[in-house]
Amino acid sequence: MLNILFSAKPAAWDEYQAPLNAAFAEAGLSVNLAREHAPQDVDYIIFTPNGPVTDFRPYTKTKAVMGLWAGVESIVDNETLTQPLCRLVDESLTAGMVEWVTGHTLRHHLGMDLHILHQDGVWRDDSFPPVAAKRPVTILGIGALGAACGQALTALGFPVTGWSRNPKNITGIRCLHGDDGLHEALTDAQIVILLLPQTPDTANILNADTLALMAKGSFVINPGRGPLIDDDALLAALDEGQIAHATLDVFRIEPLPEDHAFWAHPQVTVTPHIASTTRPETAAKVIVDNIVRGESGLPFRYLVDRARGY
Ligand code: NDP
């Protein structure tokens, strides 16, 4: 019998308890899944950073901490965490992100705001967008989410460039990496999508210098993390017309403070960190599969590299 500690907000327990127990039963694992266990008896912790466990030192027997979130910036620096940490890669989380990114890319590409926001009796039949093939899209971060978004956009005909830390080879995507690759990836891009993790290396990656590389009148879409963007530089680029519109789902402070300039800016769309979310039915299977791997002596999937920060 494995002792599994569920350390997240109480509402998450209500959502996850049944799918997790079903997935454990299906996998043939005998477990005691609970919100409380004696720390020294816990085999695995299923975890979100807003749950009760913050000090991992008493969990001396714990074989791994299984995160329910894709982003790990709020736990990766926790010095008490010496156990392996796995983040979540989940097909539903990915599907939701692909839909959100594709929707906002098409909205900007097609200029849909012009018609949706100005239904005023004026027959504006003089503006057609270019076809997708003439609208270069760049995705900074082509991991689980960025690569899936890139492939969906490629399928729609957009020329997609992706940028990562290490060299990559993804069908249909022009893959670049490293500092020179960033310069090339952003130069003349018309839509830039941020799907990087929040680390010291990615902070302010979109700043006055990098925004200036993009095509005049281009679009920024950020479902990654708020600190990827220098807010003041973005506001200046919007006011100068270098950037036509920014659609932002994530912010340095969340909820975004009421008096933040983004709320009132006519060329900014604020969404409240809803680009995608973890779905219990699919996430439970991923977590249980990973625990089965651990119990079988196989390496865990989706291990976080603490030194790298993601
Ligand atoms: P992955 O770890 O799979 O991918 C991260 C990508 O970023 C990789 O391609 C990685 O490169 C690249 N990268 C990281 N650091 C650097 C760097 N210094 N320079 C260049 N490239 C870098 O993460 P996911 O795709 O699963 O998730 C990405 C982010 O999306 C999460 O960290 C989270 O912040 C955000 N997110 C937002 C949600 C929302 O609702 N708004 C929901 C879920 C996630 P390499 O491949 O070489 O390692």
XYZ file of N, CA, C and O and ligand atoms in Angstrom, residues 69-73 87-90 93-94 97 100 140-147 163-168 170 176-179 182 194-202 205 222-225 228 249-250 254 273-278 308 310, ligand 1:
284
model
N 0.813 21.369 -11.937
C 0.907 22.538 -12.814
C 2.073 22.349 -13.787
O 3.038 21.641 -13.477
N 1.967 23.036 -14.946
C 3.068 22.985 -15.925
C 4.218 23.889 -15.491
O 5.391 23.548 -15.660
N 3.889 25.061 -14.931
C 4.929 26.010 -14.507
C 5.420 25.662 -13.111
O 4.637 25.291 -12.244
N 6.723 25.759 -12.893
C 7.290 25.348 -11.603
C 8.067 26.473 -10.920
O 8.774 26.227 -9.940
N 7.915 27.719 -11.406
C 8.755 28.795 -10.880
C 8.554 29.027 -9.391
O 9.461 29.485 -8.704
N 6.905 17.952 -13.325
C 5.863 18.918 -13.648
C 4.788 18.204 -14.460
O 4.926 17.018 -14.773
N 3.727 18.928 -14.825
C 2.639 18.259 -15.531
C 2.690 18.543 -17.025
O 2.772 19.694 -17.449
N 2.672 17.472 -17.788
C 2.448 17.564 -19.231
C 1.196 16.740 -19.474
O 1.176 15.539 -19.189
N 0.148 17.385 -19.956
C -1.162 16.726 -19.991
C -1.843 17.078 -21.311
O -1.860 18.236 -21.719
N -4.399 19.918 -21.102
C -3.747 21.218 -20.896
C -3.192 21.719 -22.231
O -3.342 22.887 -22.597
N -2.562 20.807 -22.967
C -1.991 21.172 -24.267
C -3.099 21.560 -25.247
O -2.996 22.578 -25.941
N -4.415 24.989 -24.552
C -3.473 26.047 -24.950
C -3.466 26.222 -26.461
O -3.428 27.349 -26.979
N -6.534 28.242 -27.358
C -6.452 29.660 -26.954
C -5.480 30.424 -27.868
O -5.778 31.507 -28.360
N 8.312 31.775 -28.930
C 9.473 31.650 -28.043
C 9.118 30.579 -27.010
O 8.208 30.758 -26.210
N 9.844 29.465 -27.059
C 9.539 28.314 -26.199
C 8.761 27.286 -26.987
O 7.570 27.466 -27.248
N 9.454 26.229 -27.430
C 8.775 25.189 -28.222
C 8.909 23.846 -27.515
O 9.400 22.867 -28.056
N 8.468 23.861 -26.240
C 8.398 22.624 -25.475
C 7.043 21.974 -25.714
O 6.483 22.049 -26.808
N 6.502 21.366 -24.653
C 5.247 20.622 -24.796
C 4.153 21.519 -25.397
O 3.460 21.117 -26.339
N 3.999 22.725 -24.870
C 2.892 23.588 -25.311
C 3.247 24.338 -26.599
O 2.448 24.379 -27.539
N 4.427 24.942 -26.634
C 4.800 25.746 -27.793
C 4.859 24.918 -29.074
O 4.414 25.372 -30.136
N 5.392 23.710 -28.983
C 5.499 22.871 -30.185
C 4.104 22.503 -30.696
O 3.849 22.535 -31.909
N 11.681 29.038 -31.107
C 12.982 29.292 -30.470
C 13.050 28.541 -29.142
O 12.097 28.571 -28.350
N 14.167 27.885 -28.917
C 14.346 27.115 -27.682
C 15.780 27.291 -27.190
O 16.585 27.998 -27.794
N 16.063 26.626 -26.095
C 17.411 26.717 -25.536
C 18.354 25.774 -26.284
O 19.455 26.141 -26.668
N 17.874 24.569 -26.514
C 18.676 23.547 -27.200
C 18.194 23.409 -28.648
O 17.036 23.718 -28.944
N 19.074 22.908 -29.539
C 18.637 22.688 -30.928
C 17.456 21.712 -30.974
O 17.401 20.768 -30.193
N 16.523 21.959 -31.880
C 15.335 21.111 -31.990
C 15.050 20.828 -33.446
O 15.451 21.594 -34.318
N 11.526 19.977 -35.320
C 10.079 19.725 -35.232
C 9.496 19.921 -36.628
O 9.669 20.988 -37.234
N 15.039 27.491 -34.175
C 16.260 28.244 -33.879
C 16.522 28.151 -32.390
O 15.614 27.847 -31.612
N 17.754 28.444 -31.995
C 18.060 28.405 -30.562
C 19.207 29.354 -30.246
O 19.876 29.857 -31.154
N 19.375 29.601 -28.950
C 20.496 30.436 -28.507
C 20.290 31.910 -28.809
O 19.274 32.319 -29.374
N 21.272 32.732 -28.398
C 21.138 34.190 -28.516
C 20.993 34.655 -29.968
O 20.137 35.487 -30.283
N 17.606 33.875 -31.231
C 16.536 34.770 -30.753
C 16.423 35.985 -31.670
O 15.323 36.385 -32.066
N 4.545 33.871 -26.609
C 5.510 33.530 -25.557
C 5.041 32.285 -24.807
O 4.018 32.316 -24.126
N 5.798 31.212 -24.935
C 5.493 29.999 -24.157
C 6.757 29.462 -23.503
O 7.053 28.262 -23.533
N 7.506 30.403 -22.921
C 8.714 30.063 -22.163
C 8.353 29.918 -20.689
O 7.396 30.549 -20.220
N 9.144 29.159 -19.941
C 8.961 29.161 -18.487
C 9.566 30.425 -17.882
O 10.402 31.083 -18.514
N 9.151 30.735 -16.665
C 9.732 31.882 -15.940
C 10.999 31.423 -15.240
O 10.950 30.634 -14.286
N 12.143 31.901 -15.725
C 13.442 31.593 -15.099
C 14.273 32.886 -15.119
O 13.915 33.840 -15.823
N 15.410 32.908 -14.425
C 16.250 34.108 -14.505
C 16.684 34.406 -15.945
O 16.818 35.559 -16.334
N 16.862 33.366 -16.765
C 17.322 33.580 -18.146
C 16.233 34.129 -19.067
O 16.542 34.700 -20.122
N 14.975 33.902 -18.716
C 13.908 34.334 -19.633
C 13.260 35.656 -19.194
O 12.401 36.174 -19.906
N 12.540 38.928 -21.587
C 13.070 38.533 -22.904
C 12.467 39.415 -24.005
O 13.107 39.707 -24.998
N 0.873 36.609 -25.023
C 1.643 36.018 -23.912
C 0.784 35.154 -22.988
O 0.165 35.655 -22.054
N 0.792 33.827 -23.231
C 0.201 32.921 -22.256
C 1.272 32.238 -21.399
O 0.967 31.295 -20.666
N 2.531 32.717 -21.487
C 3.632 32.057 -20.762
C 3.669 32.478 -19.305
O 3.039 31.869 -18.440
N 4.397 33.571 -19.021
C 4.441 34.127 -17.667
C 4.688 35.638 -17.784
O 5.402 36.093 -18.689
N 8.163 37.542 -18.444
C 8.846 37.420 -19.747
C 8.879 38.758 -20.472
O 9.685 38.966 -21.377
N -2.228 37.027 -20.988
C -2.979 36.159 -20.077
C -2.322 36.073 -18.708
O -2.937 35.611 -17.747
N -1.052 36.488 -18.641
C -0.257 36.314 -17.421
C 0.478 37.613 -17.106
O 0.835 38.362 -18.016
N -0.575 38.855 -10.087
C -1.909 38.326 -10.407
C -2.711 38.185 -9.122
O -2.165 37.690 -8.134
N -5.401 34.754 -16.713
C -4.664 33.486 -16.561
C -5.587 32.281 -16.787
O -5.680 31.386 -15.962
N -6.262 32.340 -17.936
C -7.205 31.259 -18.259
C -6.872 30.596 -19.588
O -7.705 29.883 -20.161
N -5.641 30.837 -20.091
C -5.329 30.302 -21.419
C -5.588 28.802 -21.457
O -6.179 28.277 -22.397
N -5.151 28.108 -20.421
C -5.460 26.674 -20.353
C -5.403 26.242 -18.894
O -4.848 26.947 -18.059
N -5.982 25.108 -18.633
C -5.944 24.611 -17.260
C -5.807 23.093 -17.263
O -6.080 22.432 -18.266
N -5.370 22.579 -16.129
C -5.223 21.137 -15.966
C -6.608 20.514 -15.798
O -7.414 21.018 -15.024
N 18.441 24.346 -14.112
C 17.967 25.052 -15.314
C 16.762 25.918 -14.990
O 16.477 26.909 -15.630
N 13.495 24.803 -14.973
C 12.238 24.376 -15.574
C 12.303 22.905 -15.956
O 13.380 22.323 -15.898
P 8.386 23.056 -21.529
O 9.381 22.951 -20.427
O 7.928 21.816 -22.208
O 8.947 24.037 -22.678
C 9.655 25.190 -22.365
C 10.333 25.686 -23.632
O 11.036 26.889 -23.324
C 11.380 24.724 -24.178
O 11.357 24.744 -25.585
C 12.687 25.315 -23.661
O 13.817 25.013 -24.454
C 12.385 26.778 -23.762
N 13.291 27.553 -22.904
C 13.394 27.559 -21.558
N 14.358 28.395 -21.147
C 14.881 28.930 -22.267
C 15.921 29.871 -22.520
N 16.625 30.416 -21.527
N 16.179 30.186 -23.805
C 15.492 29.624 -24.828
N 14.496 28.730 -24.653
C 14.200 28.399 -23.393
O 7.150 23.865 -20.928
P 5.623 23.843 -21.413
O 5.594 23.995 -22.884
O 4.902 22.718 -20.803
O 5.072 25.169 -20.694
C 5.620 26.448 -20.990
C 5.078 27.482 -20.021
O 3.709 27.769 -20.284
C 5.057 27.052 -18.545
O 6.332 27.169 -17.952
C 4.080 28.034 -17.959
O 4.783 29.178 -17.561
C 3.161 28.381 -19.140
N 1.780 27.907 -18.938
C 0.754 28.837 -18.924
C -0.562 28.443 -18.776
C -1.671 29.453 -18.816
O -2.842 29.110 -18.600
N -1.390 30.701 -19.108
C -0.927 27.027 -18.603
C 0.218 26.139 -18.629
C 1.507 26.576 -18.799
P 14.384 23.512 -24.564
O 13.334 22.773 -25.375
O 15.643 23.667 -25.298
O 14.510 22.987 -23.154
